[in-house]
Coordinates of C-alpha atoms in Angstrom, one line a residue:
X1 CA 18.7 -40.9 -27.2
X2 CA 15.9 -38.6 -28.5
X3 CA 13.8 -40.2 -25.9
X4 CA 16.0 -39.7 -23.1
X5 CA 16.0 -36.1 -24.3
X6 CA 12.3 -35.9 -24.6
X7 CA 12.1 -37.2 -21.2
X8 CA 14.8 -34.5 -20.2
X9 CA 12.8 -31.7 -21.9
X10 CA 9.6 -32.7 -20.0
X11 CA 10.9 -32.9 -16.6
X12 CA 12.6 -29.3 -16.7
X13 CA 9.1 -28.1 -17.5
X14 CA 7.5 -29.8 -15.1
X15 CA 9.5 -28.9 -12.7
X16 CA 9.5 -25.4 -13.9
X17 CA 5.6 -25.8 -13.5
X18 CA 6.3 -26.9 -9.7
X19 CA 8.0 -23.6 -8.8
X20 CA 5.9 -21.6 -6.4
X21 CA 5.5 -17.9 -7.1
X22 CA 7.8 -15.3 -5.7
X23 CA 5.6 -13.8 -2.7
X24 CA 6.0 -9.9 -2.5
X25 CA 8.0 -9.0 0.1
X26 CA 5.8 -7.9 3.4
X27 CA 6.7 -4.0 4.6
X28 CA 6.3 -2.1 7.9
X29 CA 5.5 0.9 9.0
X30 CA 8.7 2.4 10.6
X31 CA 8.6 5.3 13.0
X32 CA 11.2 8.1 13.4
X33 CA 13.0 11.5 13.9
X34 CA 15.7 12.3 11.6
X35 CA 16.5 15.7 13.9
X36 CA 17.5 15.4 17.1
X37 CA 20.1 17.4 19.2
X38 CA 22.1 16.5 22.5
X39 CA 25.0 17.9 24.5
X40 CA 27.5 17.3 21.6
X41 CA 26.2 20.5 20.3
X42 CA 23.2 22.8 21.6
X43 CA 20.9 19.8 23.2
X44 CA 20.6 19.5 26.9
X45 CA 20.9 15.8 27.4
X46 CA 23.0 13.0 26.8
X47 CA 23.1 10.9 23.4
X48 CA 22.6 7.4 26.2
X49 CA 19.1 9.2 27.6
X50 CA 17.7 11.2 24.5
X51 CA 17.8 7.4 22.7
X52 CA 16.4 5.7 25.7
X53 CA 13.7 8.0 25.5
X54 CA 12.7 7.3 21.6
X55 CA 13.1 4.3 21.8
X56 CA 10.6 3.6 24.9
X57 CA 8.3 5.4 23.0
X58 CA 7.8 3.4 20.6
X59 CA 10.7 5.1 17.8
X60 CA 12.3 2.5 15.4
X61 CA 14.9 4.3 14.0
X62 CA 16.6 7.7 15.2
X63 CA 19.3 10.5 13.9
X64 CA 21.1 12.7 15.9
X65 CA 22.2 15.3 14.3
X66 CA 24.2 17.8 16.1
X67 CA 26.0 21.1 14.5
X68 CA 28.7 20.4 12.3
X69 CA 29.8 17.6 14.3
X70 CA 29.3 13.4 14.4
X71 CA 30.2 11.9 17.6
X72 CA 33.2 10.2 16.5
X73 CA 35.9 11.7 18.5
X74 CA 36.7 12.3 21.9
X75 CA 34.9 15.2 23.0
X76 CA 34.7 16.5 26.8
X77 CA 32.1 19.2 27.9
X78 CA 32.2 21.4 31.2
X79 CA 28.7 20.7 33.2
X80 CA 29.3 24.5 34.3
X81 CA 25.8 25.2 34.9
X82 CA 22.6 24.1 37.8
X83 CA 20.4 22.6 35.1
X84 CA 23.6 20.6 34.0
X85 CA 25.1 19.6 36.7
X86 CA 21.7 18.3 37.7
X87 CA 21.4 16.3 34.5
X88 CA 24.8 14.9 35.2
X89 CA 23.7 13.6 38.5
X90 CA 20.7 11.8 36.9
X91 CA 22.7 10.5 33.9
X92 CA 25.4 9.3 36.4
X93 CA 22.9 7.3 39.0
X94 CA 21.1 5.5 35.7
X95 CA 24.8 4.5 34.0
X96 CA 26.7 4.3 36.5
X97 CA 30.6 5.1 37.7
X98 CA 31.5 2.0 35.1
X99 CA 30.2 3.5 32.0
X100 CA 30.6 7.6 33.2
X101 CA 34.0 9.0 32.2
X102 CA 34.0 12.7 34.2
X103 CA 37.0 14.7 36.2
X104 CA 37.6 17.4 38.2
X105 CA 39.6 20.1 36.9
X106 CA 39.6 23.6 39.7
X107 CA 36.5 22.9 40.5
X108 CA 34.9 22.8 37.5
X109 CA 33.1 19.4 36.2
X110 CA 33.9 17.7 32.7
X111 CA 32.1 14.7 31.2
X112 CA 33.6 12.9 28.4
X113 CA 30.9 12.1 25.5
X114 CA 30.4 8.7 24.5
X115 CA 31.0 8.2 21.0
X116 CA 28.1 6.8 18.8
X117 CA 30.1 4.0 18.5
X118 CA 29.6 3.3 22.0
X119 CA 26.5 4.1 22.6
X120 CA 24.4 2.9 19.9
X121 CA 24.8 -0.7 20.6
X122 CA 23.1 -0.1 24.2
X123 CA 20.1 0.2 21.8
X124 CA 20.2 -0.7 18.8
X125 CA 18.5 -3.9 18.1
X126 CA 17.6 -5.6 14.9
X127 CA 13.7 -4.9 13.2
X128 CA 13.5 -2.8 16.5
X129 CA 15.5 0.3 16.8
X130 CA 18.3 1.6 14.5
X131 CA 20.7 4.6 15.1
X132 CA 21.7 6.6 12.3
X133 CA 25.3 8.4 12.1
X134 CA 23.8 12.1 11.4
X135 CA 25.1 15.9 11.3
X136 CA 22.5 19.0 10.9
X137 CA 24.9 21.2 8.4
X138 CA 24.4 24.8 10.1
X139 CA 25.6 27.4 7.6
X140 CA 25.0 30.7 7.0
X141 CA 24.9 33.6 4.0
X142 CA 24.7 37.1 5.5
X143 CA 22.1 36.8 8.1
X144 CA 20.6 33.6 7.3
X145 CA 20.9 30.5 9.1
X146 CA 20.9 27.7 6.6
X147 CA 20.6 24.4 7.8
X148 CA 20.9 20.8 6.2
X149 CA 20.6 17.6 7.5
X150 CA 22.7 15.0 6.5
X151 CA 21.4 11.5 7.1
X152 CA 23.8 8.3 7.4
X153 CA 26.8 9.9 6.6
X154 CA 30.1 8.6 6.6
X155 CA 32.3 11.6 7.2
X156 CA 31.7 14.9 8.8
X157 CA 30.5 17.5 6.0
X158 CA 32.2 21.1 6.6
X159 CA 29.6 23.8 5.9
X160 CA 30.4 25.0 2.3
X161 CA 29.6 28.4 1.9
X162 CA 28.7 30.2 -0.9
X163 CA 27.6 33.4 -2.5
X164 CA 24.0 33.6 -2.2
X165 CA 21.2 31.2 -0.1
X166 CA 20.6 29.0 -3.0
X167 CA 24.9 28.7 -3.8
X168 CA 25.1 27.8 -0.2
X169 CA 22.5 25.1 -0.1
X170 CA 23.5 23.9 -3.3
X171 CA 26.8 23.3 -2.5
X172 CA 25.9 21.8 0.7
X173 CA 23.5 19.4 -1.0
X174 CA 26.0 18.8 -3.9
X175 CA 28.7 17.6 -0.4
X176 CA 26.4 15.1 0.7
X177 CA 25.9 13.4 -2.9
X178 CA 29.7 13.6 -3.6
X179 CA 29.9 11.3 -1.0
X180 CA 27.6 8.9 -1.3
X181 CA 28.6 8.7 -4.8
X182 CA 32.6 8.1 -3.2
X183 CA 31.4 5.2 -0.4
X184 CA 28.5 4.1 -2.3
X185 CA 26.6 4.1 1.3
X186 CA 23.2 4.9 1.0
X187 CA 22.7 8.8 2.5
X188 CA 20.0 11.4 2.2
X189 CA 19.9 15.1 2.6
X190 CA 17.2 17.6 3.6
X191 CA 16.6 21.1 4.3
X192 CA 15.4 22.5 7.7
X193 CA 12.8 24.4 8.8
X194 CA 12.8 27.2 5.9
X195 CA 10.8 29.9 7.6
X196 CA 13.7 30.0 10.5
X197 CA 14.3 33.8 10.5
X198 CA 12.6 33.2 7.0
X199 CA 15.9 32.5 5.8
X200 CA 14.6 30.4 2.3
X201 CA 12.1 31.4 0.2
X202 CA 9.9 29.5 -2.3
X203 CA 12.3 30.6 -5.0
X204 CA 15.3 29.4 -3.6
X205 CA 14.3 26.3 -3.3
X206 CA 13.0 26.2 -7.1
X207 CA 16.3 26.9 -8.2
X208 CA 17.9 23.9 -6.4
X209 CA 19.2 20.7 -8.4
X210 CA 18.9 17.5 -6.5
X211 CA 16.8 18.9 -4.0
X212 CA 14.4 15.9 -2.6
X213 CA 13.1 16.4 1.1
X214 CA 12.6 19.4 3.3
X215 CA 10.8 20.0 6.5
X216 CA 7.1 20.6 6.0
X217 CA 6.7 20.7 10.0
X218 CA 9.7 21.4 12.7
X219 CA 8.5 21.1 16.1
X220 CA 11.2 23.9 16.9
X221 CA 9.3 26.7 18.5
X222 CA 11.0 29.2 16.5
X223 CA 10.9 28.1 13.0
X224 CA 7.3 29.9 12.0
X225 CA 5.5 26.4 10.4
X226 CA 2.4 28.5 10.0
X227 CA 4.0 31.8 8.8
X228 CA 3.2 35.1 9.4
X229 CA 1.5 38.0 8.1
X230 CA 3.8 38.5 5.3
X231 CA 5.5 34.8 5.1
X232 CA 3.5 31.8 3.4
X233 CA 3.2 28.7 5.8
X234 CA 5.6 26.0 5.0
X235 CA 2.6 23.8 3.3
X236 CA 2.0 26.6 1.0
X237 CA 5.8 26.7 -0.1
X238 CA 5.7 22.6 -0.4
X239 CA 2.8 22.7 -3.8
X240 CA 4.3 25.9 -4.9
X241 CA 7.7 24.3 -5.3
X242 CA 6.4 21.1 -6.4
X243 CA 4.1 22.8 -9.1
X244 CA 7.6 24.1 -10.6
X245 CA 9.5 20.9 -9.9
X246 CA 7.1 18.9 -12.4
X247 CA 6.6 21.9 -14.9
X248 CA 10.5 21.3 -15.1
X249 CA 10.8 17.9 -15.0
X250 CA 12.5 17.5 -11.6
X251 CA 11.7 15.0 -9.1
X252 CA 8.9 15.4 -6.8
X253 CA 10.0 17.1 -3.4
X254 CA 8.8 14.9 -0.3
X255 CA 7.5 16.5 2.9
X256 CA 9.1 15.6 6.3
X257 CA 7.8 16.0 9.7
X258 CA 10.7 16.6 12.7
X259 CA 11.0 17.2 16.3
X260 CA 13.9 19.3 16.4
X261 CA 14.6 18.4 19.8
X262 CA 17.0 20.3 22.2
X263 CA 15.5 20.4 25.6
X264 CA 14.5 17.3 27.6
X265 CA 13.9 18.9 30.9
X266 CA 11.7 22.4 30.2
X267 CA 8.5 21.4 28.5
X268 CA 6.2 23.7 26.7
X269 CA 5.2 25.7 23.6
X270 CA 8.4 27.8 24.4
X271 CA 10.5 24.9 24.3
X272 CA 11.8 22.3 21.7
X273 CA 10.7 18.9 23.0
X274 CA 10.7 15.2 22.0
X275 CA 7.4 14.0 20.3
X276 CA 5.7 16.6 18.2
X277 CA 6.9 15.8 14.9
X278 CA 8.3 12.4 12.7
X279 CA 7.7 10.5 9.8
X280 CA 6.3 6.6 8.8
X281 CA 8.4 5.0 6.8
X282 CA 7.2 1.9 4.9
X283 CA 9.8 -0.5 4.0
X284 CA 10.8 -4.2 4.1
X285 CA 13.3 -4.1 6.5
X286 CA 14.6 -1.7 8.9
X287 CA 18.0 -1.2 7.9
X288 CA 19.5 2.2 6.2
X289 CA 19.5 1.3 3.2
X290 CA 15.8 0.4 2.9
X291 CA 14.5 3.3 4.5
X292 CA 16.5 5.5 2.7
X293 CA 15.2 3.9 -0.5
X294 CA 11.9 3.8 0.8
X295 CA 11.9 7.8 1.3
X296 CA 13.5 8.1 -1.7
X297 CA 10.5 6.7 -3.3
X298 CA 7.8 8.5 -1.6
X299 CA 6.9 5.6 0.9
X300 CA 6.3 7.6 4.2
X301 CA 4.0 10.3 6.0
X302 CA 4.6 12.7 7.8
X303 CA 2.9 13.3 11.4
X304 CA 2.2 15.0 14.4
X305 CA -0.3 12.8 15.9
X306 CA -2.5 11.0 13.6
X307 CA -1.4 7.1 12.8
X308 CA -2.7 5.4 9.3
X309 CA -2.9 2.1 9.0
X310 CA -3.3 2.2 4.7
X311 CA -1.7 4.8 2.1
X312 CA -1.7 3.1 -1.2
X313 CA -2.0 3.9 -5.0
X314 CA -3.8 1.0 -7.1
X315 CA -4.8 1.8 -10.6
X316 CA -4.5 5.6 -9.8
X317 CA -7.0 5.3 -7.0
X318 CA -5.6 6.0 -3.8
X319 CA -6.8 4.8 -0.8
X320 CA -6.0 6.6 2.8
X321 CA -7.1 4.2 6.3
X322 CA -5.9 5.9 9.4
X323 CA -5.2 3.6 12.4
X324 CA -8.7 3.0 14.9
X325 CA -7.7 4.4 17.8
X326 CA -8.2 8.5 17.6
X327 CA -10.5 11.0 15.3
X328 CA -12.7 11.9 14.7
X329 CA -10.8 12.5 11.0
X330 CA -11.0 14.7 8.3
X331 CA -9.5 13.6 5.2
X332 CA -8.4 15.8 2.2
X333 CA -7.0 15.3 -1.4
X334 CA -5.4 18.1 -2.5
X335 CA -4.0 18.7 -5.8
X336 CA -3.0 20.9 -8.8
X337 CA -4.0 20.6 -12.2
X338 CA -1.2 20.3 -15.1
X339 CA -2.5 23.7 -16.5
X340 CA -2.8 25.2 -12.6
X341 CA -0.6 27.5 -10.9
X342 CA -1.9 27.0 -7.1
X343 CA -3.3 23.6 -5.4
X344 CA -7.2 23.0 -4.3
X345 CA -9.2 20.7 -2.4
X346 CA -10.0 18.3 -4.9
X347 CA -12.5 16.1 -2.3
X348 CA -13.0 15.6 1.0
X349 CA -14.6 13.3 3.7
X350 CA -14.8 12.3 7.4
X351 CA -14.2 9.2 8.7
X352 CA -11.8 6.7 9.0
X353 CA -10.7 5.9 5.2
X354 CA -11.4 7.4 2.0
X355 CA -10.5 7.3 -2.1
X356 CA -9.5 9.5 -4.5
X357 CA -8.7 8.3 -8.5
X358 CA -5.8 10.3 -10.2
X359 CA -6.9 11.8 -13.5
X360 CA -4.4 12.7 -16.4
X361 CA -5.1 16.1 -16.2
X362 CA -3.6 16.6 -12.9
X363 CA -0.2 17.3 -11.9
X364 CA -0.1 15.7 -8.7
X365 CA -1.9 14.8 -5.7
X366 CA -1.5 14.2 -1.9
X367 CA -3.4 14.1 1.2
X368 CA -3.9 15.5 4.5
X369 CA -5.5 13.5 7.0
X370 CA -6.4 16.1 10.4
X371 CA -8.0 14.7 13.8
X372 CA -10.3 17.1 16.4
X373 CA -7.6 15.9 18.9
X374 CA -4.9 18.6 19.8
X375 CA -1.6 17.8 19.6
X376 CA 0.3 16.6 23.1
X377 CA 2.7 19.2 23.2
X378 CA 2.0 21.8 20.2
X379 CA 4.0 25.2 19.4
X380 CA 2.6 27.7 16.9
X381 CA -0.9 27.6 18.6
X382 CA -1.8 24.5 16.1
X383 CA -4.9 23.2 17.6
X384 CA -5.0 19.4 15.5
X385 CA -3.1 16.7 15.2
X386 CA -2.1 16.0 11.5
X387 CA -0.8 13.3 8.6
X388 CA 0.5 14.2 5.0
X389 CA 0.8 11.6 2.5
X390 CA 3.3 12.8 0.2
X391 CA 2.6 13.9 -3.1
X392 CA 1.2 11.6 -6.1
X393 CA 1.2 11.7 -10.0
X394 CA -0.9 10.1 -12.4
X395 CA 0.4 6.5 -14.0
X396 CA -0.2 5.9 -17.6
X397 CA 0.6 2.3 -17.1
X398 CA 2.8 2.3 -20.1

């Protein structure tokens, strides 16, 4: 008997010698828009082309988020103008009389709306393109348009209201968590384009709770990325808000870069096209709920033209490749110091990859990654594409 156990004893541990290592799970880089408008609110296309488009260019996952409505109902629009009836006509030769749902009513035109439920599996495909359930939250205090967009959601959030900016975007922001917390579905919030009639100021957004994303570039052509002569740019307000986030022990607050899109068929710096602005998201899968973790954690960038291939942190050393193709680059590490009030340059380079190593005395530390190329289609007069990594802190390794 004791050698039968003995013998019993040594196999498990041989065995247990025979098991291979768990490999680490390989991730992608994922590319999308999490702002996006069509004819359900105030865009001039429909959901079936704006989707086509992304995801022919090379998109792998997309939100539209129109105001204060999710396309989950029926919902017919009058075409009661030349530049839509002229998109009907298009939209009706690609799909078809079969999929098209329109009537005559005194003359006048009306197009039902497919639902998202009926159009998303025309393109939604898995590890290729994913369609996210999405409403931009437009409400207002006073004169201020303040906007949130609600990522994944479930159910339609009403705008809250509120007494002041920051009541209203808190209680916006607090909407979206009380119902992820209710479905346990995997959602994320942000807040748009801050400098839109300069609506949200640094302080505001200091005095949020739960805050984690916000738009560091719209590619709206009214939202004032750069600011103005009396407005800081929207980079400026992302370390100044971060600087107070870690001073208080909040979470870091993660940059995102949006198109914005309303209008497919007018194209310029006046306009708000496809194309200017999205993020990289690097995750193991492309499903919601990894993405959404995945941004959660800081694994993305945020871009109007520049592609990386690496942007990893090893031993506090972080290392920042962009892709071959493009550049000339410039690449930056820009950072605060724990006993700083106001980020700097910490080092820079050209080329195509570079490394900087985090030192306990500083707060955080992020990069921005700018090619000689112009952007494609840029608003604000910006005259190079960019990347931003988002922000990183110093690991103890305890």
């Amino acid at each position: 008997m004791r050698l039968i156990l003995l013998c019993s004893i040594l196999g498990l541990i041989a065995c247990e010698k025979n098991i291979p290592e768990s490999k680490p799970v390989a991730k992608n880089w994922y590319k999308g828009n999490l702002h996006t408008h069509s004819l359900w609110s105030d865009g001039d296309e429909f959901p079936e082309v704006i989707m086509n488009w992304y995801k022919t260019h090379d998109y792998h996952f997309l939100a539209l988020s129109d105001h204060n409505i999710l396309a989950n109902k029926e919902h017919w629009i009058e075409m009661n103008d030349s530049l839509r009836q002229s998109v009907f006509k298009k939209y009706l030769d690609q799909y078809g009389e079969e999929w098209v749902e329109y009537q005559e009513e005194s003359g006048m035109l009306k197009v039902r709306l497919k639902t998202l439920v009926e159009y998303a599996p025309l393109f939604e495909e898995k590890d290729r393109f994913l369609v996210f359930q999405s409403e931009e939250i437009s409400d207002r205090f006073e004169d201020k348009p303040l906007h949130l967009n609600a990522t994944n959601l479930s159910q339609l959030i009403e705008p809250q209201g509120g007494n002041s900016v920051v009541e209203v975007l808190q209680r916006n922001l607090n909407a979206l968590y009380e119902q992820r917390d209710r479905t346990g579905e995997p959602m994320m919030i942000h807040i748009n384009h801050p400098n839109f009639f300069f609506a949200i100021t640094v302080e505001d957004l200091i005095a949020l709770q739960g805050e984690r994303f916000f738009e560091l570039y719209n590619g709206h052509h009214m939202v004032y990325n750069l600011g103005d002569s009396v407005h800081i740019d929207t980079e400026t307000m992302w370390d100044q808000v971060n600087i107070a986030y870690l001073k208080q022990g909040k979470p870091l607050l993660y940059g995102l870069a949006t198109d914005d899109s309303h209008n497919y068929h007018n194209h310029g710096s006046e306009w708000s096209n496809s194309g200017r602005g999205w993020i990289q998201v690097k995750s193991d899968s492309l499903s919601s709920e990894a993405l959404i973790t995945a941004m959660e954690n800081g694994a993305f960038y945020a871009s109007t033209g520049v592609t990386l291939k690496k942007v990893e942190m090893e031993d506090n050393i972080v290392t920042i490749e962009t892709a071959p193709n493009g550049g000339p680059y410039n690449i930056q590490f820009i950072g605060c110091s724990k006993d700083g009030s106001e980020t700097q340059v910490l080092f820079e380079q050209s080329g195509n990859s570079a490394s900087f190593e985090l030192t306990p005395n500083l707060l955080f530390v992020r990069a921005k990654i700018e090619s000689d190329q112009a952007p494609a289609n840029p608003i604000e007069g910006m005259t190079r594409q960019t990347a931003w990594t988002q922000p990183m802190v110093y690991q103890n390794g305890d």
